[in-house]
PDB file of C-alpha atoms and ligand atoms in Angstrom:
ATOM      1  CA  UNK A   1      -0.708 -10.479   2.035  1.00  0.00           C
ATOM      2  CA  UNK A   2      -0.543 -14.032   1.403  1.00  0.00           C
ATOM      3  CA  UNK A   3      -3.143 -16.886   1.608  1.00  0.00           C
ATOM      4  CA  UNK A   4      -1.683 -17.955   5.039  1.00  0.00           C
ATOM      5  CA  UNK A   5      -2.829 -14.521   6.388  1.00  0.00           C
ATOM      6  CA  UNK A   6      -6.239 -14.822   5.512  1.00  0.00           C
ATOM      7  CA  UNK A   7      -7.525 -16.128   8.855  1.00  0.00           C
ATOM      8  CA  UNK A   8      -6.191 -13.212  10.763  1.00  0.00           C
ATOM      9  CA  UNK A   9      -7.248 -10.840   8.206  1.00  0.00           C
ATOM     10  CA  UNK A  10     -10.878 -12.214   8.136  1.00  0.00           C
ATOM     11  CA  UNK A  11     -10.727 -12.063  11.959  1.00  0.00           C
ATOM     12  CA  UNK A  12      -9.563  -8.422  11.980  1.00  0.00           C
ATOM     13  CA  UNK A  13     -12.269  -7.599   9.444  1.00  0.00           C
ATOM     14  CA  UNK A  14     -14.981  -9.150  11.533  1.00  0.00           C
ATOM     15  CA  UNK A  15     -13.690  -7.396  14.603  1.00  0.00           C
ATOM     16  CA  UNK A  16     -14.058  -3.909  12.757  1.00  0.00           C
ATOM     17  CA  UNK A  17     -17.474  -5.083  11.336  1.00  0.00           C
ATOM     18  CA  UNK A  18     -16.734  -2.335   8.461  1.00  0.00           C
ATOM     19  CA  UNK A  19     -17.164  -4.573   5.488  1.00  0.00           C
ATOM     20  CA  UNK A  20     -17.927  -8.136   4.721  1.00  0.00           C
ATOM     21  CA  UNK A  21     -15.698  -9.876   2.339  1.00  0.00           C
ATOM     22  CA  UNK A  22     -15.411 -13.583   2.227  1.00  0.00           C
ATOM     23  CA  UNK A  23     -12.337 -15.648   1.985  1.00  0.00           C
ATOM     24  CA  UNK A  24     -12.808 -16.095  -1.665  1.00  0.00           C
ATOM     25  CA  UNK A  25     -12.878 -12.422  -2.387  1.00  0.00           C
ATOM     26  CA  UNK A  26      -9.694 -11.744  -0.446  1.00  0.00           C
ATOM     27  CA  UNK A  27      -8.005 -14.707  -2.332  1.00  0.00           C
ATOM     28  CA  UNK A  28      -8.975 -13.144  -5.607  1.00  0.00           C
ATOM     29  CA  UNK A  29      -7.549  -9.797  -4.754  1.00  0.00           C
ATOM     30  CA  UNK A  30      -4.215 -11.743  -3.585  1.00  0.00           C
ATOM     31  CA  UNK A  31      -4.193 -13.361  -7.106  1.00  0.00           C
ATOM     32  CA  UNK A  32      -5.148 -10.439  -9.091  1.00  0.00           C
ATOM     33  CA  UNK A  33      -2.228  -9.105 -11.169  1.00  0.00           C
ATOM     34  CA  UNK A  34      -3.691  -5.465 -10.856  1.00  0.00           C
ATOM     35  CA  UNK A  35      -4.020  -5.712  -7.095  1.00  0.00           C
ATOM     36  CA  UNK A  36      -1.567  -4.803  -4.268  1.00  0.00           C
ATOM     37  CA  UNK A  37      -2.424  -6.383  -0.943  1.00  0.00           C
ATOM     38  CA  UNK A  38      -0.428  -5.595   2.175  1.00  0.00           C
ATOM     39  CA  UNK A  39      -0.611  -6.482   5.776  1.00  0.00           C
ATOM     40  CA  UNK A  40       1.090  -4.955   8.711  1.00  0.00           C
ATOM     41  CA  UNK A  41       2.404  -7.845  10.944  1.00  0.00           C
ATOM     42  CA  UNK A  42       3.942  -7.152  14.402  1.00  0.00           C
ATOM     43  CA  UNK A  43       5.272 -10.311  16.323  1.00  0.00           C
ATOM     44  CA  UNK A  44       3.453 -12.650  14.114  1.00  0.00           C
ATOM     45  CA  UNK A  45       0.011 -10.980  14.606  1.00  0.00           C
ATOM     46  CA  UNK A  46      -1.753  -9.304  11.745  1.00  0.00           C
ATOM     47  CA  UNK A  47      -2.716  -5.626  13.028  1.00  0.00           C
ATOM     48  CA  UNK A  48      -3.709  -4.079   9.722  1.00  0.00           C
ATOM     49  CA  UNK A  49      -4.259  -4.598   5.825  1.00  0.00           C
ATOM     50  CA  UNK A  50      -4.764  -2.531   2.708  1.00  0.00           C
ATOM     51  CA  UNK A  51      -5.803  -3.411  -0.708  1.00  0.00           C
ATOM     52  CA  UNK A  52      -5.183  -1.321  -3.646  1.00  0.00           C
ATOM     53  CA  UNK A  53      -5.955  -1.645  -7.580  1.00  0.00           C
ATOM     54  CA  UNK A  54      -3.358  -0.386  -9.803  1.00  0.00           C
ATOM     55  CA  UNK A  55      -5.084   0.403 -13.139  1.00  0.00           C
ATOM     56  CA  UNK A  56      -2.888   3.071 -14.573  1.00  0.00           C
ATOM     57  CA  UNK A  57      -3.661   5.911 -14.879  1.00  0.00           C
ATOM     58  CA  UNK A  58      -6.043   5.515 -12.214  1.00  0.00           C
ATOM     59  CA  UNK A  59      -5.882   3.537  -8.873  1.00  0.00           C
ATOM     60  CA  UNK A  60      -8.179   2.784  -6.133  1.00  0.00           C
ATOM     61  CA  UNK A  61      -7.811   2.252  -2.519  1.00  0.00           C
ATOM     62  CA  UNK A  62     -10.481  -0.566  -1.899  1.00  0.00           C
ATOM     63  CA  UNK A  63      -9.949  -1.292   1.819  1.00  0.00           C
ATOM     64  CA  UNK A  64      -7.770  -0.347   4.685  1.00  0.00           C
ATOM     65  CA  UNK A  65      -8.073  -1.269   8.394  1.00  0.00           C
ATOM     66  CA  UNK A  66      -6.141  -1.318  11.712  1.00  0.00           C
ATOM     67  CA  UNK A  67      -7.101  -3.616  14.488  1.00  0.00           C
ATOM     68  CA  UNK A  68      -9.203  -1.369  16.971  1.00  0.00           C
ATOM     69  CA  UNK A  69      -6.775  -1.700  19.964  1.00  0.00           C
ATOM     70  CA  UNK A  70      -3.762  -0.460  17.597  1.00  0.00           C
ATOM     71  CA  UNK A  71      -5.370   2.556  15.923  1.00  0.00           C
ATOM     72  CA  UNK A  72      -3.857   5.914  15.980  1.00  0.00           C
ATOM     73  CA  UNK A  73      -0.369   4.509  16.248  1.00  0.00           C
ATOM     74  CA  UNK A  74       0.588   5.168  12.459  1.00  0.00           C
ATOM     75  CA  UNK A  75      -0.222   1.685  11.229  1.00  0.00           C
ATOM     76  CA  UNK A  76      -2.730   3.115   8.759  1.00  0.00           C
ATOM     77  CA  UNK A  77      -0.503   5.586   7.507  1.00  0.00           C
ATOM     78  CA  UNK A  78       2.354   2.952   6.850  1.00  0.00           C
ATOM     79  CA  UNK A  79      -0.209   0.901   4.983  1.00  0.00           C
ATOM     80  CA  UNK A  80      -1.208   3.879   2.948  1.00  0.00           C
ATOM     81  CA  UNK A  81       2.149   4.754   2.145  1.00  0.00           C
ATOM     82  CA  UNK A  82       3.119   1.183   1.192  1.00  0.00           C
ATOM     83  CA  UNK A  83       0.429   1.302  -1.410  1.00  0.00           C
ATOM     84  CA  UNK A  84       0.976   4.922  -2.706  1.00  0.00           C
ATOM     85  CA  UNK A  85       4.631   3.990  -3.228  1.00  0.00           C
ATOM     86  CA  UNK A  86       3.603   1.139  -5.650  1.00  0.00           C
ATOM     87  CA  UNK A  87       1.558   3.859  -7.792  1.00  0.00           C
ATOM     88  CA  UNK A  88       4.415   4.742 -10.246  1.00  0.00           C
ATOM     89  CA  UNK A  89       2.288   4.703 -13.443  1.00  0.00           C
ATOM     90  CA  UNK A  90      -0.833   6.106 -11.773  1.00  0.00           C
ATOM     91  CA  UNK A  91      -1.892   9.836 -11.774  1.00  0.00           C
ATOM     92  CA  UNK A  92      -4.535   9.582  -9.114  1.00  0.00           C
ATOM     93  CA  UNK A  93      -6.018   7.338  -6.578  1.00  0.00           C
ATOM     94  CA  UNK A  94      -9.698   7.201  -5.880  1.00  0.00           C
ATOM     95  CA  UNK A  95     -11.596   5.819  -2.772  1.00  0.00           C
ATOM     96  CA  UNK A  96     -15.153   5.561  -1.391  1.00  0.00           C
ATOM     97  CA  UNK A  97     -16.149   5.832   2.224  1.00  0.00           C
ATOM     98  CA  UNK A  98     -19.394   5.843   4.151  1.00  0.00           C
ATOM     99  CA  UNK A  99     -20.462   9.496   4.929  1.00  0.00           C
ATOM    100  CA  UNK A 100     -20.630   8.816   8.557  1.00  0.00           C
ATOM    101  CA  UNK A 101     -17.141   7.346   8.983  1.00  0.00           C
ATOM    102  CA  UNK A 102     -15.439  10.205  10.362  1.00  0.00           C
ATOM    103  CA  UNK A 103     -12.406   8.376  11.551  1.00  0.00           C
ATOM    104  CA  UNK A 104     -11.661   7.206   8.071  1.00  0.00           C
ATOM    105  CA  UNK A 105     -12.594  10.614   6.497  1.00  0.00           C
ATOM    106  CA  UNK A 106     -10.089  12.416   8.855  1.00  0.00           C
ATOM    107  CA  UNK A 107      -7.483   9.904   8.015  1.00  0.00           C
ATOM    108  CA  UNK A 108      -7.833  10.440   4.213  1.00  0.00           C
ATOM    109  CA  UNK A 109      -8.096  14.025   4.567  1.00  0.00           C
ATOM    110  CA  UNK A 110      -4.863  14.145   6.707  1.00  0.00           C
ATOM    111  CA  UNK A 111      -3.158  12.240   3.887  1.00  0.00           C
ATOM    112  CA  UNK A 112      -4.271  14.698   1.094  1.00  0.00           C
ATOM    113  CA  UNK A 113      -7.276  13.057  -0.210  1.00  0.00           C
ATOM    114  CA  UNK A 114      -9.922  15.514  -1.456  1.00  0.00           C
ATOM    115  CA  UNK A 115     -13.675  15.154  -1.481  1.00  0.00           C
ATOM    116  CA  UNK A 116     -14.871  15.321  -5.095  1.00  0.00           C
ATOM    117  CA  UNK A 117     -18.358  14.081  -4.950  1.00  0.00           C
ATOM    118  CA  UNK A 118     -21.282  12.394  -2.778  1.00  0.00           C
ATOM    119  CA  UNK A 119     -23.221   9.379  -4.160  1.00  0.00           C
ATOM    120  CA  UNK A 120     -26.552   9.720  -2.488  1.00  0.00           C
ATOM    121  CA  UNK A 121     -27.886   6.504  -0.787  1.00  0.00           C
ATOM    122  CA  UNK A 122     -25.009   4.484  -2.210  1.00  0.00           C
ATOM    123  CA  UNK A 123     -25.089   1.746   0.447  1.00  0.00           C
ATOM    124  CA  UNK A 124     -27.698  -0.822   0.949  1.00  0.00           C
ATOM    125  CA  UNK A 125     -28.683   0.702   4.289  1.00  0.00           C
ATOM    126  CA  UNK A 126     -29.335   4.103   2.487  1.00  0.00           C
ATOM    127  CA  UNK A 127     -26.065   5.739   3.677  1.00  0.00           C
ATOM    128  CA  UNK A 128     -24.280   8.147   1.221  1.00  0.00           C
ATOM    129  CA  UNK A 129     -20.877   7.490  -0.050  1.00  0.00           C
ATOM    130  CA  UNK A 130     -18.194  10.261   0.034  1.00  0.00           C
ATOM    131  CA  UNK A 131     -15.789   9.966  -2.881  1.00  0.00           C
ATOM    132  CA  UNK A 132     -12.549  11.037  -2.664  1.00  0.00           C
ATOM    133  CA  UNK A 133      -9.234  11.419  -4.853  1.00  0.00           C
ATOM    134  CA  UNK A 134      -5.605  12.087  -4.328  1.00  0.00           C
ATOM    135  CA  UNK A 135      -3.511  13.626  -7.139  1.00  0.00           C
ATOM    136  CA  UNK A 136      -0.095  11.548  -7.404  1.00  0.00           C
TER     137      UNK A 136
HETATM  138  C1  COA B   1      -9.066   4.535   9.183  1.00  0.00           C
HETATM  139  C2  COA B   1      -8.015   3.736   9.695  1.00  0.00           C
HETATM  140  C3  COA B   1      -7.631   2.624   8.788  1.00  0.00           C
HETATM  141  C4  COA B   1      -6.877   4.442  10.289  1.00  0.00           C
HETATM  142  O1  COA B   1      -5.876   3.683  10.793  1.00  0.00           O
HETATM  143  P1  COA B   1      -4.934   4.131  12.001  1.00  0.00           P
HETATM  144  O2  COA B   1      -3.975   3.046  12.065  1.00  0.00           O
HETATM  145  O3  COA B   1      -5.648   4.722  13.159  1.00  0.00           O
HETATM  146  O4  COA B   1      -4.179   5.359  11.184  1.00  0.00           O
HETATM  147  P2  COA B   1      -2.829   6.317  11.731  1.00  0.00           P
HETATM  148  O5  COA B   1      -2.621   6.089  13.206  1.00  0.00           O
HETATM  149  O6  COA B   1      -1.843   6.136  10.732  1.00  0.00           O
HETATM  150  O7  COA B   1      -3.475   7.678  11.631  1.00  0.00           O
HETATM  151  C5  COA B   1      -4.149   8.340  12.413  1.00  0.00           C
HETATM  152  C6  COA B   1      -5.009   9.451  11.813  1.00  0.00           C
HETATM  153  O8  COA B   1      -6.386   9.028  11.325  1.00  0.00           O
HETATM  154  C7  COA B   1      -7.247   9.879  11.746  1.00  0.00           C
HETATM  155  N1  COA B   1      -8.077   9.267  12.901  1.00  0.00           N
HETATM  156  C8  COA B   1      -7.684   7.861  13.397  1.00  0.00           C
HETATM  157  N2  COA B   1      -8.520   7.711  14.508  1.00  0.00           N
HETATM  158  C9  COA B   1      -9.486   8.779  14.653  1.00  0.00           C
HETATM  159  C10 COA B   1     -10.425   9.164  15.471  1.00  0.00           C
HETATM  160  N3  COA B   1     -10.777   8.197  16.422  1.00  0.00           N
HETATM  161  N4  COA B   1     -10.894  10.386  15.368  1.00  0.00           N
HETATM  162  C11 COA B   1     -10.593  11.221  14.415  1.00  0.00           C
HETATM  163  N5  COA B   1      -9.545  10.884  13.533  1.00  0.00           N
HETATM  164  C12 COA B   1      -8.944   9.865  13.671  1.00  0.00           C
HETATM  165  C13 COA B   1      -6.525  11.215  12.327  1.00  0.00           C
HETATM  166  O9  COA B   1      -6.352  11.957  11.049  1.00  0.00           O
HETATM  167  C14 COA B   1      -5.192  10.723  12.687  1.00  0.00           C
HETATM  168  O10 COA B   1      -4.262  11.586  12.758  1.00  0.00           O
HETATM  169  P3  COA B   1      -3.860  12.185  14.109  1.00  0.00           P
HETATM  170  O11 COA B   1      -3.648  11.158  15.167  1.00  0.00           O
HETATM  171  O12 COA B   1      -2.771  13.094  13.774  1.00  0.00           O
HETATM  172  O13 COA B   1      -4.972  12.945  14.495  1.00  0.00           O
HETATM  173  C15 COA B   1      -8.621   3.006  11.246  1.00  0.00           C
HETATM  174  O14 COA B   1      -9.306   4.084  11.741  1.00  0.00           O
HETATM  175  C16 COA B   1      -9.664   1.980  10.766  1.00  0.00           C
HETATM  176  O15 COA B   1      -9.187   0.609  10.542  1.00  0.00           O
HETATM  177  N6  COA B   1     -10.813   2.257  10.638  1.00  0.00           N
HETATM  178  C17 COA B   1     -11.943   1.098  10.670  1.00  0.00           C
HETATM  179  C18 COA B   1     -11.996   0.443   9.250  1.00  0.00           C
HETATM  180  C19 COA B   1     -12.268   1.657   8.194  1.00  0.00           C
HETATM  181  O16 COA B   1     -13.186   2.281   8.479  1.00  0.00           O
HETATM  182  N7  COA B   1     -11.707   1.524   7.087  1.00  0.00           N
HETATM  183  C20 COA B   1     -11.777   2.691   5.985  1.00  0.00           C
HETATM  184  C21 COA B   1     -12.963   2.263   5.051  1.00  0.00           C
HETATM  185  S1  COA B   1     -12.652   1.240   3.906  1.00  0.00           S
END
């Protein structure tokens, strides 16, 4: 992911309405030495992105998204593996997801993430967060 990708990344995020980061937040991720930010671009159009933090021995998947029309075609899996491949100094990868986000939870579970805790009323609207970890 580069600065030039941000208009399309913001557009994708708006389309999915699953998080609300502004351009400045994405920019600081791109610039952070501990962050790995990746996009999936097909014929010049960004169809997905993912952001990881590498903080050896731990890492975190902060965000992953595929454009609605392109979901369930393997793009999310490719983005996830692109990030996991970077985790050479890390022992585990954490993430948190809304309790009701069944699609994402199925996706993470398919890729070997295990539920280890639930944080009650974690989100501003009162929804719980499901916390997952994948041992590397
Ligand atoms: C989670 C997400 C990134 C997966 O991306 P994707 O490109 O569809 O992923 P893939 O095609 O590589 O993987 C598909 C797997 O995800 C799960 N999945 C995806 N869509 C699903 C759905 N509608 N119902 C159930 N499981 C689903 C399944 O495990 C599926 O595997 P299967 O097809 O063998 O059953 C995508 O659904 C998304 O962008 N969701 C909105 C944003 C979001 O919630 N991000 C996560 C929170 S940060």
